[in-house]
Amino acid sequence: MAPFGNFFLPGPTEVTEDVLAAQTHPMIGHRGKGMEELLAKIQPSLQRVFRTTRPVYISSSSATGLMEGSLRNGARRRVLSLVNGAFSDRFHKIALACGLEADALEAEWGGIHTPERVAEALKGGQYDAVTVAHSETSTGALNPIAELARVTHAAGDVVLLVDSVTGVAGVPVESDAWALDFVLTGSQKALALPPGLAFGVAQPNILERARAQKGRGIYFDFLEFEKFTLQNQTPNTPAVSLLFALAKQLERIDAETLPVRWARHEAMARRTWAWADEMTARGVPVRVLAPEGYRSWTVTCLTVPPGKKGSEVNAAMKAKGIVISAGYGKLKDSTIRIGHMGEHTVAELDRVLAALEEVLTS
Ligand SMILES: *Cc1c(COP(=O)(O)O)cnc(C)c1O
């Protein structure tokens, strides 16, 4: 196995050996005492991660499942989707695919949504739900979700559905204090677990809406999640092996503490931005796509110098044994992305940046 510290995709992220190994635990029945004890142990740690006193739902699905679930349970009819990249665009497309009337409010890719502009769009009261990507993984931009929640609620009976897939556990997310009506993440990003689990927190107003929703389905029925989670159970057979990995990883996160984990992510992000500035000053223009003050701590999207292609830079890095990512969607060739999240450290990141410097200057 390659040594830890060479895999910097913006998801899935690198998983430590002990967490991978935890998945080899023998099977247990999902309606037995063993599972209840496991879930009872997991729950308080997850609540610390989400900064909530609400139960944290564990879904055996990828994050997209809970994006869809949030709309089926929490959106009544008309949705405003804040789009500023590929993942927020996906949220909009999911709303349409669920049969909702959804309008996209577009911001530049790399840019963010300001509370002023969202407040303006909500005037007139035609929307009952807003979707947003907190950390837009395709561009590295970080939306100001605390302020967006404030203006959403100021518009009346409107809920904010937050995709914080590359936010939670890597950048501050205060589910309760910021009154995020629904916030979700996936296992394979800043939580540094294998893919396959998603986590979400619904405030009571979402459950109230869910009760009146006809087409909310079964698999992502939040009323089912609520009921079973409170009993330390899951509505159906969970991905048992992943739950063992989760329990192990939450021990690591509890030991590190969330504020220290956030600070480690901030340090990696700042190191990357400073490196880009140094490179640019030395005549190798590498620009952080997202504006200062609105940059995610978990992923940086960098424009590559003229004459270089994102996919080629990516391949050259791979030849050095380091995995980063080309740009996403329409940014595929003009940018590269470094996922500095999960269990990585500044020391490992420095090796990535040194290799990237060689690739960009050769
Ligand atoms: C990775 C990602 C998703 C999709 O998650 P899946 O687990 O592939 O469903 C959604 N939103 C954001 C912001 C992401 O980074």
mmCIF file with all atom_site columns, N, CA, C and O and ligand atoms in Angstrom, residues 10-12 61-67 86-88 90-91 94 132-138 163-167 184-189 195-198 298-299 328 337 341, ligand 1:
data_model
loop_
_atom_site.group_PDB
_atom_site.id
_atom_site.type_symbol
_atom_site.label_atom_id
_atom_site.label_alt_id
_atom_site.label_comp_id
_atom_site.label_asym_id
_atom_site.label_entity_id
_atom_site.label_seq_id
_atom_site.pdbx_PDB_ins_code
_atom_site.Cartn_x
_atom_site.Cartn_y
_atom_site.Cartn_z
_atom_site.occupancy
_atom_site.B_iso_or_equiv
_atom_site.pdbx_formal_charge
_atom_site.auth_seq_id
_atom_site.auth_comp_id
_atom_site.auth_asym_id
_atom_site.auth_atom_id
_atom_site.pdbx_PDB_model_num
ATOM   1   N N  . PRO A 1 10  ? -10.361 15.933 -4.007  1.00 0.00 ? 10  PRO A N  1
ATOM   2   C CA . PRO A 1 10  ? -11.422 16.554 -3.201  1.00 0.00 ? 10  PRO A CA 1
ATOM   3   C C  . PRO A 1 10  ? -12.605 15.601 -3.025  1.00 0.00 ? 10  PRO A C  1
ATOM   4   O O  . PRO A 1 10  ? -13.754 15.953 -3.197  1.00 0.00 ? 10  PRO A O  1
ATOM   5   N N  . GLY A 1 11  ? -12.344 14.402 -2.731  1.00 0.00 ? 11  GLY A N  1
ATOM   6   C CA . GLY A 1 11  ? -13.329 13.363 -2.455  1.00 0.00 ? 11  GLY A CA 1
ATOM   7   C C  . GLY A 1 11  ? -13.342 12.315 -3.548  1.00 0.00 ? 11  GLY A C  1
ATOM   8   O O  . GLY A 1 11  ? -13.443 12.675 -4.699  1.00 0.00 ? 11  GLY A O  1
ATOM   9   N N  . PRO A 1 12  ? -13.255 11.010 -3.181  1.00 0.00 ? 12  PRO A N  1
ATOM   10  C CA . PRO A 1 12  ? -13.011 10.571 -1.811  1.00 0.00 ? 12  PRO A CA 1
ATOM   11  C C  . PRO A 1 12  ? -11.635 11.029 -1.325  1.00 0.00 ? 12  PRO A C  1
ATOM   12  O O  . PRO A 1 12  ? -10.727 11.245 -2.120  1.00 0.00 ? 12  PRO A O  1
ATOM   13  N N  . SER A 1 61  ? -26.180 5.768  1.975   1.00 0.00 ? 61  SER A N  1
ATOM   14  C CA . SER A 1 61  ? -26.279 6.257  0.601   1.00 0.00 ? 61  SER A CA 1
ATOM   15  C C  . SER A 1 61  ? -25.134 7.239  0.421   1.00 0.00 ? 61  SER A C  1
ATOM   16  O O  . SER A 1 61  ? -24.469 7.595  1.384   1.00 0.00 ? 61  SER A O  1
ATOM   17  N N  . SER A 1 62  ? -24.918 7.675  -0.783  1.00 0.00 ? 62  SER A N  1
ATOM   18  C CA . SER A 1 62  ? -23.980 8.783  -0.947  1.00 0.00 ? 62  SER A CA 1
ATOM   19  C C  . SER A 1 62  ? -24.718 10.061 -0.584  1.00 0.00 ? 62  SER A C  1
ATOM   20  O O  . SER A 1 62  ? -25.930 10.057 -0.312  1.00 0.00 ? 62  SER A O  1
ATOM   21  N N  . ALA A 1 63  ? -23.996 11.163 -0.566  1.00 0.00 ? 63  ALA A N  1
ATOM   22  C CA . ALA A 1 63  ? -24.578 12.437 -0.110  1.00 0.00 ? 63  ALA A CA 1
ATOM   23  C C  . ALA A 1 63  ? -25.761 12.859 -0.974  1.00 0.00 ? 63  ALA A C  1
ATOM   24  O O  . ALA A 1 63  ? -26.722 13.471 -0.473  1.00 0.00 ? 63  ALA A O  1
ATOM   25  N N  . THR A 1 64  ? -25.716 12.521 -2.250  1.00 0.00 ? 64  THR A N  1
ATOM   26  C CA . THR A 1 64  ? -26.804 12.889 -3.157  1.00 0.00 ? 64  THR A CA 1
ATOM   27  C C  . THR A 1 64  ? -28.148 12.388 -2.635  1.00 0.00 ? 64  THR A C  1
ATOM   28  O O  . THR A 1 64  ? -29.176 13.048 -2.815  1.00 0.00 ? 64  THR A O  1
ATOM   29  N N  . GLY A 1 65  ? -28.144 11.235 -1.979  1.00 0.00 ? 65  GLY A N  1
ATOM   30  C CA . GLY A 1 65  ? -29.385 10.693 -1.413  1.00 0.00 ? 65  GLY A CA 1
ATOM   31  C C  . GLY A 1 65  ? -30.038 11.665 -0.451  1.00 0.00 ? 65  GLY A C  1
ATOM   32  O O  . GLY A 1 65  ? -31.246 11.895 -0.505  1.00 0.00 ? 65  GLY A O  1
ATOM   33  N N  . LEU A 1 66  ? -29.239 12.270 0.426   1.00 0.00 ? 66  LEU A N  1
ATOM   34  C CA . LEU A 1 66  ? -29.828 13.208 1.391   1.00 0.00 ? 66  LEU A CA 1
ATOM   35  C C  . LEU A 1 66  ? -30.126 14.564 0.765   1.00 0.00 ? 66  LEU A C  1
ATOM   36  O O  . LEU A 1 66  ? -30.991 15.304 1.256   1.00 0.00 ? 66  LEU A O  1
ATOM   37  N N  . MET A 1 67  ? -29.427 14.900 -0.334  1.00 0.00 ? 67  MET A N  1
ATOM   38  C CA . MET A 1 67  ? -29.801 16.126 -1.065  1.00 0.00 ? 67  MET A CA 1
ATOM   39  C C  . MET A 1 67  ? -31.234 15.942 -1.569  1.00 0.00 ? 67  MET A C  1
ATOM   40  O O  . MET A 1 67  ? -32.095 16.798 -1.395  1.00 0.00 ? 67  MET A O  1
ATOM   41  N N  . ALA A 1 86  ? -20.682 23.299 -9.963  1.00 0.00 ? 86  ALA A N  1
ATOM   42  C CA . ALA A 1 86  ? -21.275 22.051 -10.453 1.00 0.00 ? 86  ALA A CA 1
ATOM   43  C C  . ALA A 1 86  ? -22.167 21.368 -9.412  1.00 0.00 ? 86  ALA A C  1
ATOM   44  O O  . ALA A 1 86  ? -23.182 20.772 -9.759  1.00 0.00 ? 86  ALA A O  1
ATOM   45  N N  . PHE A 1 87  ? -21.779 21.435 -8.129  1.00 0.00 ? 87  PHE A N  1
ATOM   46  C CA . PHE A 1 87  ? -22.561 20.702 -7.123  1.00 0.00 ? 87  PHE A CA 1
ATOM   47  C C  . PHE A 1 87  ? -23.841 21.444 -6.754  1.00 0.00 ? 87  PHE A C  1
ATOM   48  O O  . PHE A 1 87  ? -24.892 20.827 -6.565  1.00 0.00 ? 87  PHE A O  1
ATOM   49  N N  . SER A 1 88  ? -23.764 22.776 -6.687  1.00 0.00 ? 88  SER A N  1
ATOM   50  C CA . SER A 1 88  ? -24.988 23.549 -6.443  1.00 0.00 ? 88  SER A CA 1
ATOM   51  C C  . SER A 1 88  ? -25.918 23.442 -7.642  1.00 0.00 ? 88  SER A C  1
ATOM   52  O O  . SER A 1 88  ? -27.144 23.467 -7.495  1.00 0.00 ? 88  SER A O  1
ATOM   53  N N  . ARG A 1 90  ? -26.141 20.734 -9.407  1.00 0.00 ? 90  ARG A N  1
ATOM   54  C CA . ARG A 1 90  ? -26.764 19.416 -9.237  1.00 0.00 ? 90  ARG A CA 1
ATOM   55  C C  . ARG A 1 90  ? -27.971 19.495 -8.282  1.00 0.00 ? 90  ARG A C  1
ATOM   56  O O  . ARG A 1 90  ? -28.994 18.871 -8.517  1.00 0.00 ? 90  ARG A O  1
ATOM   57  N N  . PHE A 1 91  ? -27.820 20.290 -7.213  1.00 0.00 ? 91  PHE A N  1
ATOM   58  C CA . PHE A 1 91  ? -28.915 20.455 -6.244  1.00 0.00 ? 91  PHE A CA 1
ATOM   59  C C  . PHE A 1 91  ? -30.157 20.997 -6.979  1.00 0.00 ? 91  PHE A C  1
ATOM   60  O O  . PHE A 1 91  ? -31.283 20.543 -6.759  1.00 0.00 ? 91  PHE A O  1
ATOM   61  N N  . ILE A 1 94  ? -31.671 18.237 -9.096  1.00 0.00 ? 94  ILE A N  1
ATOM   62  C CA . ILE A 1 94  ? -32.393 17.260 -8.268  1.00 0.00 ? 94  ILE A CA 1
ATOM   63  C C  . ILE A 1 94  ? -33.789 17.805 -7.943  1.00 0.00 ? 94  ILE A C  1
ATOM   64  O O  . ILE A 1 94  ? -34.780 17.081 -7.996  1.00 0.00 ? 94  ILE A O  1
ATOM   65  N N  . VAL A 1 132 ? -28.473 25.416 -1.258  1.00 0.00 ? 132 VAL A N  1
ATOM   66  C CA . VAL A 1 132 ? -27.156 26.048 -1.372  1.00 0.00 ? 132 VAL A CA 1
ATOM   67  C C  . VAL A 1 132 ? -26.063 25.004 -1.147  1.00 0.00 ? 132 VAL A C  1
ATOM   68  O O  . VAL A 1 132 ? -26.249 24.070 -0.363  1.00 0.00 ? 132 VAL A O  1
ATOM   69  N N  . ALA A 1 133 ? -24.952 25.155 -1.849  1.00 0.00 ? 133 ALA A N  1
ATOM   70  C CA . ALA A 1 133 ? -23.758 24.372 -1.540  1.00 0.00 ? 133 ALA A CA 1
ATOM   71  C C  . ALA A 1 133 ? -22.870 25.251 -0.665  1.00 0.00 ? 133 ALA A C  1
ATOM   72  O O  . ALA A 1 133 ? -22.453 26.331 -1.099  1.00 0.00 ? 133 ALA A O  1
ATOM   73  N N  . HIS A 1 134 ? -22.622 24.816 0.543   1.00 0.00 ? 134 HIS A N  1
ATOM   74  C CA . HIS A 1 134 ? -21.801 25.593 1.486   1.00 0.00 ? 134 HIS A CA 1
ATOM   75  C C  . HIS A 1 134 ? -20.401 25.771 0.909   1.00 0.00 ? 134 HIS A C  1
ATOM   76  O O  . HIS A 1 134 ? -19.990 26.874 0.565   1.00 0.00 ? 134 HIS A O  1
ATOM   77  N N  . SER A 1 135 ? -19.689 24.651 0.786   1.00 0.00 ? 135 SER A N  1
ATOM   78  C CA . SER A 1 135 ? -18.363 24.659 0.168   1.00 0.00 ? 135 SER A CA 1
ATOM   79  C C  . SER A 1 135 ? -18.541 24.051 -1.220  1.00 0.00 ? 135 SER A C  1
ATOM   80  O O  . SER A 1 135 ? -18.790 22.855 -1.350  1.00 0.00 ? 135 SER A O  1
ATOM   81  N N  . GLU A 1 136 ? -18.457 24.889 -2.254  1.00 0.00 ? 136 GLU A N  1
ATOM   82  C CA . GLU A 1 136 ? -18.696 24.428 -3.637  1.00 0.00 ? 136 GLU A CA 1
ATOM   83  C C  . GLU A 1 136 ? -17.412 23.741 -4.124  1.00 0.00 ? 136 GLU A C  1
ATOM   84  O O  . GLU A 1 136 ? -16.440 24.399 -4.493  1.00 0.00 ? 136 GLU A O  1
ATOM   85  N N  . THR A 1 137 ? -17.428 22.422 -4.101  1.00 0.00 ? 137 THR A N  1
ATOM   86  C CA . THR A 1 137 ? -16.222 21.625 -4.334  1.00 0.00 ? 137 THR A CA 1
ATOM   87  C C  . THR A 1 137 ? -15.654 21.790 -5.740  1.00 0.00 ? 137 THR A C  1
ATOM   88  O O  . THR A 1 137 ? -14.475 21.525 -5.969  1.00 0.00 ? 137 THR A O  1
ATOM   89  N N  . SER A 1 138 ? -16.464 22.231 -6.685  1.00 0.00 ? 138 SER A N  1
ATOM   90  C CA . SER A 1 138 ? -15.952 22.402 -8.050  1.00 0.00 ? 138 SER A CA 1
ATOM   91  C C  . SER A 1 138 ? -15.125 23.676 -8.199  1.00 0.00 ? 138 SER A C  1
ATOM   92  O O  . SER A 1 138 ? -14.345 23.801 -9.140  1.00 0.00 ? 138 SER A O  1
ATOM   93  N N  . ASP A 1 163 ? -26.145 21.842 1.487   1.00 0.00 ? 163 ASP A N  1
ATOM   94  C CA . ASP A 1 163 ? -25.177 20.808 1.130   1.00 0.00 ? 163 ASP A CA 1
ATOM   95  C C  . ASP A 1 163 ? -23.835 21.279 1.680   1.00 0.00 ? 163 ASP A C  1
ATOM   96  O O  . ASP A 1 163 ? -23.221 22.195 1.137   1.00 0.00 ? 163 ASP A O  1
ATOM   97  N N  . SER A 1 164 ? -23.420 20.674 2.802   1.00 0.00 ? 164 SER A N  1
ATOM   98  C CA . SER A 1 164 ? -22.107 21.015 3.363   1.00 0.00 ? 164 SER A CA 1
ATOM   99  C C  . SER A 1 164 ? -21.200 19.802 3.262   1.00 0.00 ? 164 SER A C  1
ATOM   100 O O  . SER A 1 164 ? -20.479 19.450 4.196   1.00 0.00 ? 164 SER A O  1
ATOM   101 N N  . VAL A 1 165 ? -21.213 19.181 2.087   1.00 0.00 ? 165 VAL A N  1
ATOM   102 C CA . VAL A 1 165 ? -20.491 17.919 1.914   1.00 0.00 ? 165 VAL A CA 1
ATOM   103 C C  . VAL A 1 165 ? -18.976 18.111 2.111   1.00 0.00 ? 165 VAL A C  1
ATOM   104 O O  . VAL A 1 165 ? -18.331 17.301 2.761   1.00 0.00 ? 165 VAL A O  1
ATOM   105 N N  . THR A 1 166 ? -18.429 19.218 1.586   1.00 0.00 ? 166 THR A N  1
ATOM   106 C CA . THR A 1 166 ? -17.016 19.479 1.883   1.00 0.00 ? 166 THR A CA 1
ATOM   107 C C  . THR A 1 166 ? -16.860 20.585 2.942   1.00 0.00 ? 166 THR A C  1
ATOM   108 O O  . THR A 1 166 ? -15.822 21.220 3.038   1.00 0.00 ? 166 THR A O  1
ATOM   109 N N  . GLY A 1 167 ? -17.914 20.772 3.737   1.00 0.00 ? 167 GLY A N  1
ATOM   110 C CA . GLY A 1 167 ? -17.820 21.723 4.836   1.00 0.00 ? 167 GLY A CA 1
ATOM   111 C C  . GLY A 1 167 ? -17.680 21.014 6.168   1.00 0.00 ? 167 GLY A C  1
ATOM   112 O O  . GLY A 1 167 ? -16.637 21.082 6.825   1.00 0.00 ? 167 GLY A O  1
ATOM   113 N N  . LEU A 1 184 ? -26.406 18.672 5.453   1.00 0.00 ? 184 LEU A N  1
ATOM   114 C CA . LEU A 1 184 ? -25.980 17.295 5.185   1.00 0.00 ? 184 LEU A CA 1
ATOM   115 C C  . LEU A 1 184 ? -24.515 17.243 4.791   1.00 0.00 ? 184 LEU A C  1
ATOM   116 O O  . LEU A 1 184 ? -23.941 18.227 4.308   1.00 0.00 ? 184 LEU A O  1
ATOM   117 N N  . THR A 1 185 ? -23.919 16.070 4.993   1.00 0.00 ? 185 THR A N  1
ATOM   118 C CA . THR A 1 185 ? -22.584 15.814 4.462   1.00 0.00 ? 185 THR A CA 1
ATOM   119 C C  . THR A 1 185 ? -22.487 14.347 4.046   1.00 0.00 ? 185 THR A C  1
ATOM   120 O O  . THR A 1 185 ? -23.416 13.569 4.247   1.00 0.00 ? 185 THR A O  1
ATOM   121 N N  . GLY A 1 186 ? -21.351 13.998 3.448   1.00 0.00 ? 186 GLY A N  1
ATOM   122 C CA . GLY A 1 186 ? -21.099 12.612 3.049   1.00 0.00 ? 186 GLY A CA 1
ATOM   123 C C  . GLY A 1 186 ? -19.860 12.099 3.765   1.00 0.00 ? 186 GLY A C  1
ATOM   124 O O  . GLY A 1 186 ? -19.063 12.877 4.292   1.00 0.00 ? 186 GLY A O  1
ATOM   125 N N  . SER A 1 187 ? -19.710 10.784 3.786   1.00 0.00 ? 187 SER A N  1
ATOM   126 C CA . SER A 1 187 ? -18.613 10.195 4.560   1.00 0.00 ? 187 SER A CA 1
ATOM   127 C C  . SER A 1 187 ? -17.239 10.425 3.949   1.00 0.00 ? 187 SER A C  1
ATOM   128 O O  . SER A 1 187 ? -16.234 10.448 4.651   1.00 0.00 ? 187 SER A O  1
ATOM   129 N N  . GLN A 1 188 ? -17.183 10.597 2.623   1.00 0.00 ? 188 GLN A N  1
ATOM   130 C CA . GLN A 1 188 ? -15.890 10.513 1.928   1.00 0.00 ? 188 GLN A CA 1
ATOM   131 C C  . GLN A 1 188 ? -15.177 11.834 1.723   1.00 0.00 ? 188 GLN A C  1
ATOM   132 O O  . GLN A 1 188 ? -14.256 11.930 0.938   1.00 0.00 ? 188 GLN A O  1
ATOM   133 N N  . LYS A 1 189 ? -15.593 12.883 2.439   1.00 0.00 ? 189 LYS A N  1
ATOM   134 C CA . LYS A 1 189 ? -14.928 14.179 2.249   1.00 0.00 ? 189 LYS A CA 1
ATOM   135 C C  . LYS A 1 189 ? -14.137 14.517 3.513   1.00 0.00 ? 189 LYS A C  1
ATOM   136 O O  . LYS A 1 189 ? -13.259 13.770 3.877   1.00 0.00 ? 189 LYS A O  1
ATOM   137 N N  . PRO A 1 195 ? -16.390 6.101  0.989   1.00 0.00 ? 195 PRO A N  1
ATOM   138 C CA . PRO A 1 195 ? -17.705 6.540  0.523   1.00 0.00 ? 195 PRO A CA 1
ATOM   139 C C  . PRO A 1 195 ? -18.796 5.559  0.935   1.00 0.00 ? 195 PRO A C  1
ATOM   140 O O  . PRO A 1 195 ? -18.523 4.381  1.194   1.00 0.00 ? 195 PRO A O  1
ATOM   141 N N  . GLY A 1 196 ? -20.030 6.033  0.994   1.00 0.00 ? 196 GLY A N  1
ATOM   142 C CA . GLY A 1 196 ? -21.156 5.126  1.231   1.00 0.00 ? 196 GLY A CA 1
ATOM   143 C C  . GLY A 1 196 ? -22.107 5.529  2.325   1.00 0.00 ? 196 GLY A C  1
ATOM   144 O O  . GLY A 1 196 ? -23.185 4.957  2.448   1.00 0.00 ? 196 GLY A O  1
ATOM   145 N N  . LEU A 1 197 ? -21.717 6.517  3.133   1.00 0.00 ? 197 LEU A N  1
ATOM   146 C CA . LEU A 1 197 ? -22.633 7.008  4.163   1.00 0.00 ? 197 LEU A CA 1
ATOM   147 C C  . LEU A 1 197 ? -22.881 8.500  3.959   1.00 0.00 ? 197 LEU A C  1
ATOM   148 O O  . LEU A 1 197 ? -22.012 9.221  3.461   1.00 0.00 ? 197 LEU A O  1
ATOM   149 N N  . ALA A 1 198 ? -24.070 8.933  4.347   1.00 0.00 ? 198 ALA A N  1
ATOM   150 C CA . ALA A 1 198 ? -24.367 10.362 4.372   1.00 0.00 ? 198 ALA A CA 1
ATOM   151 C C  . ALA A 1 198 ? -24.988 10.688 5.724   1.00 0.00 ? 198 ALA A C  1
ATOM   152 O O  . ALA A 1 198 ? -25.576 9.815  6.378   1.00 0.00 ? 198 ALA A O  1
ATOM   153 N N  . THR A 1 298 ? -11.195 23.344 2.772   1.00 0.00 ? 298 THR A N  1
ATOM   154 C CA . THR A 1 298 ? -11.019 21.917 2.476   1.00 0.00 ? 298 THR A CA 1
ATOM   155 C C  . THR A 1 298 ? -10.559 21.651 1.051   1.00 0.00 ? 298 THR A C  1
ATOM   156 O O  . THR A 1 298 ? -9.992  20.603 0.774   1.00 0.00 ? 298 THR A O  1
ATOM   157 N N  . VAL A 1 299 ? -10.843 22.586 0.149   1.00 0.00 ? 299 VAL A N  1
ATOM   158 C CA . VAL A 1 299 ? -10.491 22.370 -1.254  1.00 0.00 ? 299 VAL A CA 1
ATOM   159 C C  . VAL A 1 299 ? -10.101 23.701 -1.876  1.00 0.00 ? 299 VAL A C  1
ATOM   160 O O  . VAL A 1 299 ? -10.749 24.713 -1.643  1.00 0.00 ? 299 VAL A O  1
ATOM   161 N N  . TYR A 1 328 ? -13.317 20.718 -12.594 1.00 0.00 ? 328 TYR A N  1
ATOM   162 C CA . TYR A 1 328 ? -14.587 19.992 -12.667 1.00 0.00 ? 328 TYR A CA 1
ATOM   163 C C  . TYR A 1 328 ? -15.475 20.676 -13.693 1.00 0.00 ? 328 TYR A C  1
ATOM   164 O O  . TYR A 1 328 ? -15.595 21.905 -13.714 1.00 0.00 ? 328 TYR A O  1
ATOM   165 N N  . ARG A 1 337 ? -7.552  21.072 -8.848  1.00 0.00 ? 337 ARG A N  1
ATOM   166 C CA . ARG A 1 337 ? -8.085  21.177 -7.493  1.00 0.00 ? 337 ARG A CA 1
ATOM   167 C C  . ARG A 1 337 ? -7.291  20.285 -6.540  1.00 0.00 ? 337 ARG A C  1
ATOM   168 O O  . ARG A 1 337 ? -6.934  19.152 -6.883  1.00 0.00 ? 337 ARG A O  1
ATOM   169 N N  . MET A 1 341 ? -8.066  18.004 2.868   1.00 0.00 ? 341 MET A N  1
ATOM   170 C CA . MET A 1 341 ? -9.041  17.777 3.946   1.00 0.00 ? 341 MET A CA 1
ATOM   171 C C  . MET A 1 341 ? -8.915  16.373 4.506   1.00 0.00 ? 341 MET A C  1
ATOM   172 O O  . MET A 1 341 ? -8.191  15.541 3.954   1.00 0.00 ? 341 MET A O  1
HETATM 173 C C1 . LIG B 2 .   ? -18.982 15.199 -3.318  1.00 0.00 ? 1   LIG B C1 1
HETATM 174 C C2 . LIG B 2 .   ? -20.055 16.198 -3.267  1.00 0.00 ? 1   LIG B C2 1
HETATM 175 C C3 . LIG B 2 .   ? -21.411 15.862 -3.497  1.00 0.00 ? 1   LIG B C3 1
HETATM 176 C C4 . LIG B 2 .   ? -21.851 14.501 -3.983  1.00 0.00 ? 1   LIG B C4 1
HETATM 177 O O1 . LIG B 2 .   ? -21.680 13.564 -3.056  1.00 0.00 ? 1   LIG B O1 1
HETATM 178 P P1 . LIG B 2 .   ? -21.957 12.008 -3.400  1.00 0.00 ? 1   LIG B P1 1
HETATM 179 O O2 . LIG B 2 .   ? -21.468 11.387 -2.145  1.00 0.00 ? 1   LIG B O2 1
HETATM 180 O O3 . LIG B 2 .   ? -21.149 11.679 -4.605  1.00 0.00 ? 1   LIG B O3 1
HETATM 181 O O4 . LIG B 2 .   ? -23.388 11.847 -3.634  1.00 0.00 ? 1   LIG B O4 1
HETATM 182 C C5 . LIG B 2 .   ? -22.358 16.849 -3.368  1.00 0.00 ? 1   LIG B C5 1
HETATM 183 N N1 . LIG B 2 .   ? -22.025 18.100 -3.037  1.00 0.00 ? 1   LIG B N1 1
HETATM 184 C C6 . LIG B 2 .   ? -20.763 18.471 -2.821  1.00 0.00 ? 1   LIG B C6 1
HETATM 185 C C7 . LIG B 2 .   ? -20.472 19.889 -2.454  1.00 0.00 ? 1   LIG B C7 1
HETATM 186 C C8 . LIG B 2 .   ? -19.741 17.531 -2.928  1.00 0.00 ? 1   LIG B C8 1
HETATM 187 O O5 . LIG B 2 .   ? -18.468 17.906 -2.696  1.00 0.00 ? 1   LIG B O5 1
#
